[in-house]
Amino acid sequence: MTLTLENVSRSFQTVTAIKQINLTIKKGEVICLLGKSGCGKSTLLRTLSGLDQEYSGKIYFEGTPLTGVREEIGFIFQEPRLLPWLNVIDNIQFGLKQNDEQTSQRVHRFIQYVGLKGKEYIYPKALSGGMSQRAAIARALVCDPEVLLLDEPFSALDHFTKLELQDLLLKIQAKYKTTMVMVTHDIDEALYLADRIVVLSSQPGTIQQIVEVTQPRPRTRTSDGLKGLKEKILKTLHVE
Amino acid sequence: MEKDIHHTLYPTIKVEKVNFVIMLKKLVIGAVFPLGILILWESLSRIGVFESYQLPAPTAVALKGIDLFQSGMLVPHIMATILRVFMGFLLGTSVAVFISILVGFWPLLEKLIDPTIQALRQIPSLAWVPLFILWMGIGESSKITMIAVGVFFPVYLNLLSGIVSVDRKWLEVGQIFGLSKRYQITKIILPAILPAFFTGIRTGLGLGFMFVVASELMGASEGLGYLLILGQNTLQPDTILVSIILFAVIGKFTDGTLKSLETKLLHWQDTLERGQSK
């Protein structure tokens, strides 16, 4: 049990963004939060990250109440949010506190891993969207998080880059067994990546359905099993 | 291996060569207009269209400059003016940095102080001159204070707007990685406000030169502004022109220094080259 949410609600002034969310996220699990835009899925992710603490209800990380940002929880934003005044390598080691030989090797290993070798000293202005998001992934991974929260990380990328980075995520997950919670509005993405898909209803965001995807990885994006699940989810969301 | 080295070296050499050609082209194109004006001015002076006691020929101005330089008068005047601008710039910038940091980071202070500063800004800075002279006499302190007042406002306004508009998105990145307050400041906030700071000090320096002229016109015994007055009182337009040209040269040089520092420190900015070189 890594993350447990009990009756988590969050309101902004008069609007209730999410209401009464109860969910247990297991270690090493990949969860996709799926819903229409404005359903509060990003709000939910921000409460999990500790960035937003104005929620009611309880969130436990490994059994202890979550009171703020934790080192064990990494976050990947929708935009890469690289600091423009730092080059790729400095951006990637931005969150690291130590600065020894071992750390430096680790940084280089991850640069290689996400496919940015040779681009270490380039500044963000010269990077493509996909490259930037790769750097952002490396920046989060290099801190060795147990949980990785991803807020629609690929929604601004072109289709092919998106597919590539989805595979990169799965590769990471297989290797490091990182627990991942990813917000997305892309059903195919959720079906390809998730162990469980949490479908949220809109305004206020409540859990409408939890769909288990039991198909073993690697999955084929066009398989019949996934197609059936897709229809089921679309029906739940009242989109035909 | 050898081939590799050749490959990596060759493009850089080529790029430098191209840059040099572009720079030379820019220089030549930029020089056409002023050179044309100079030639026209010189010929009109020679055939007597301009009277030499009103507008002397460029060559006459140049000779006057050399003359002043050789008499040993010019360098002390230049140094006096530069020193005043430098001191006033330093004073105005330091005060502006100090206050804008206080106001920028403590919302209460912003509410308390900023409206007053915004109101004071509306006073044309030259209006302070009589008061400063009354308080401090016509010595160096009133001059430096005046220059500092001129420098203060652009630096304060730009830096403050830089501080309050640091993108929350970057601060959140710092938060997610659990950065201490100190690191948030040195790694995120300072670099983020650097562009605004440079805009402020470059405008400030320009105003500093404006105010040094004003303060030296009010009463000084040395400085380029004094030279202007001297030229006026002794009916020597060539002296005035020498002084004006020196202001242009010094202003261009100091701004160029700041600009190259800016380009070096802010090379990461994703802006058009042209936008940066104003």
Short mmCIF file of C-alpha atoms in Angstrom, two decimals, chain A residues 52-163:
data_model
loop_
_atom_site.label_atom_id
_atom_site.label_comp_id
_atom_site.label_asym_id
_atom_site.label_seq_id
_atom_site.Cartn_x
_atom_site.Cartn_y
_atom_site.Cartn_z
CA ASP A 52 -2.07 21.60 -2.73
CA GLN A 53 -2.92 21.07 0.91
CA GLU A 54 -6.27 22.81 1.04
CA TYR A 55 -8.22 19.58 0.76
CA SER A 56 -10.43 17.82 3.28
CA GLY A 57 -10.20 14.13 4.04
CA LYS A 58 -7.04 12.15 4.54
CA ILE A 59 -4.17 11.00 2.39
CA TYR A 60 -1.66 8.46 3.70
CA PHE A 61 1.72 7.72 2.21
CA GLU A 62 3.02 4.34 3.42
CA GLY A 63 0.62 4.59 6.33
CA THR A 64 1.66 8.06 7.53
CA PRO A 65 -0.44 11.16 6.82
CA LEU A 66 0.81 13.23 3.91
CA THR A 67 1.51 16.73 5.17
CA GLY A 68 3.41 18.27 2.28
CA VAL A 69 5.79 17.64 -0.58
CA ARG A 70 7.84 14.48 -0.08
CA GLU A 71 11.12 13.42 -1.64
CA GLU A 72 9.70 9.99 -2.43
CA ILE A 73 7.01 11.49 -4.64
CA GLY A 74 8.07 12.87 -8.00
CA PHE A 75 5.93 15.03 -10.25
CA ILE A 76 5.95 15.53 -14.00
CA PHE A 77 4.00 18.52 -15.21
CA GLN A 78 2.03 18.93 -18.37
CA GLU A 79 4.69 21.27 -19.70
CA PRO A 80 8.30 20.25 -19.17
CA ARG A 81 8.99 23.26 -16.92
CA LEU A 82 12.71 23.15 -17.50
CA LEU A 83 14.47 26.19 -16.10
CA PRO A 84 15.52 28.15 -19.20
CA TRP A 85 18.75 29.41 -17.61
CA LEU A 86 20.08 25.91 -16.98
CA ASN A 87 21.35 23.53 -19.63
CA VAL A 88 20.01 19.99 -19.92
CA ILE A 89 22.38 18.40 -17.45
CA ASP A 90 21.94 21.13 -14.83
CA ASN A 91 18.19 20.89 -15.22
CA ILE A 92 18.31 17.14 -14.69
CA GLN A 93 20.40 17.42 -11.54
CA PHE A 94 18.32 20.34 -10.31
CA GLY A 95 16.59 18.36 -7.55
CA LEU A 96 19.70 16.55 -6.32
CA LYS A 97 21.28 17.56 -3.08
CA GLN A 98 24.56 15.70 -3.29
CA ASN A 99 27.22 16.53 -5.79
CA ASP A 100 29.72 13.69 -5.80
CA GLU A 101 31.18 11.36 -8.40
CA GLN A 102 28.52 8.72 -7.82
CA THR A 103 25.71 11.23 -8.32
CA SER A 104 27.30 12.51 -11.48
CA GLN A 105 27.48 8.98 -12.87
CA ARG A 106 23.85 8.49 -11.97
CA VAL A 107 22.89 11.69 -13.80
CA HIS A 108 24.76 10.55 -16.89
CA ARG A 109 23.13 7.14 -16.72
CA PHE A 110 19.68 8.70 -16.77
CA ILE A 111 20.59 11.09 -19.56
CA GLN A 112 21.54 8.07 -21.62
CA TYR A 113 18.45 6.22 -20.48
CA VAL A 114 15.96 8.83 -21.65
CA GLY A 115 17.89 9.30 -24.89
CA LEU A 116 19.45 12.70 -24.35
CA LYS A 117 23.09 11.72 -24.72
CA GLY A 118 25.00 14.40 -26.59
CA LYS A 119 22.50 17.06 -25.60
CA GLU A 120 23.82 17.63 -22.07
CA TYR A 121 24.99 21.19 -22.63
CA ILE A 122 22.12 22.43 -24.75
CA TYR A 123 19.76 25.03 -23.31
CA PRO A 124 15.99 24.41 -23.23
CA LYS A 125 15.26 27.02 -25.90
CA ALA A 126 16.95 24.74 -28.43
CA LEU A 127 15.08 21.58 -27.41
CA SER A 128 11.98 20.17 -29.08
CA GLY A 129 8.87 19.49 -27.00
CA GLY A 130 9.63 15.77 -26.85
CA MET A 131 13.26 16.33 -25.85
CA SER A 132 12.20 18.75 -23.14
CA GLN A 133 9.73 16.27 -21.70
CA ARG A 134 12.42 13.57 -21.77
CA ALA A 135 14.63 15.88 -19.74
CA ALA A 136 11.78 16.50 -17.31
CA ILE A 137 11.30 12.75 -16.92
CA ALA A 138 15.00 12.30 -16.23
CA ARG A 139 14.90 15.16 -13.72
CA ALA A 140 12.18 13.39 -11.76
CA LEU A 141 13.68 9.89 -12.07
CA VAL A 142 17.18 10.83 -11.01
CA CYS A 143 15.81 11.58 -7.53
CA ASP A 144 14.72 7.95 -7.33
CA PRO A 145 11.04 8.51 -6.50
CA GLU A 146 8.88 5.66 -5.26
CA VAL A 147 5.81 7.31 -6.71
CA LEU A 148 5.71 9.27 -9.92
CA LEU A 149 2.76 11.59 -10.49
CA LEU A 150 2.20 12.65 -14.09
CA ASP A 151 -0.17 15.42 -15.08
CA GLU A 152 -1.10 14.86 -18.73
CA PRO A 153 2.62 14.69 -19.53
CA PHE A 154 2.24 13.93 -23.22
CA SER A 155 -0.83 15.91 -24.17
CA ALA A 156 1.17 18.69 -25.83
CA LEU A 157 3.29 16.35 -27.92
CA ASP A 158 2.77 15.05 -31.42
CA HIS A 159 1.36 11.56 -31.79
CA PHE A 160 4.59 9.73 -32.58
CA THR A 161 6.59 11.34 -29.80
CA LYS A 162 3.73 10.51 -27.49
CA LEU A 163 3.87 6.81 -28.37
#
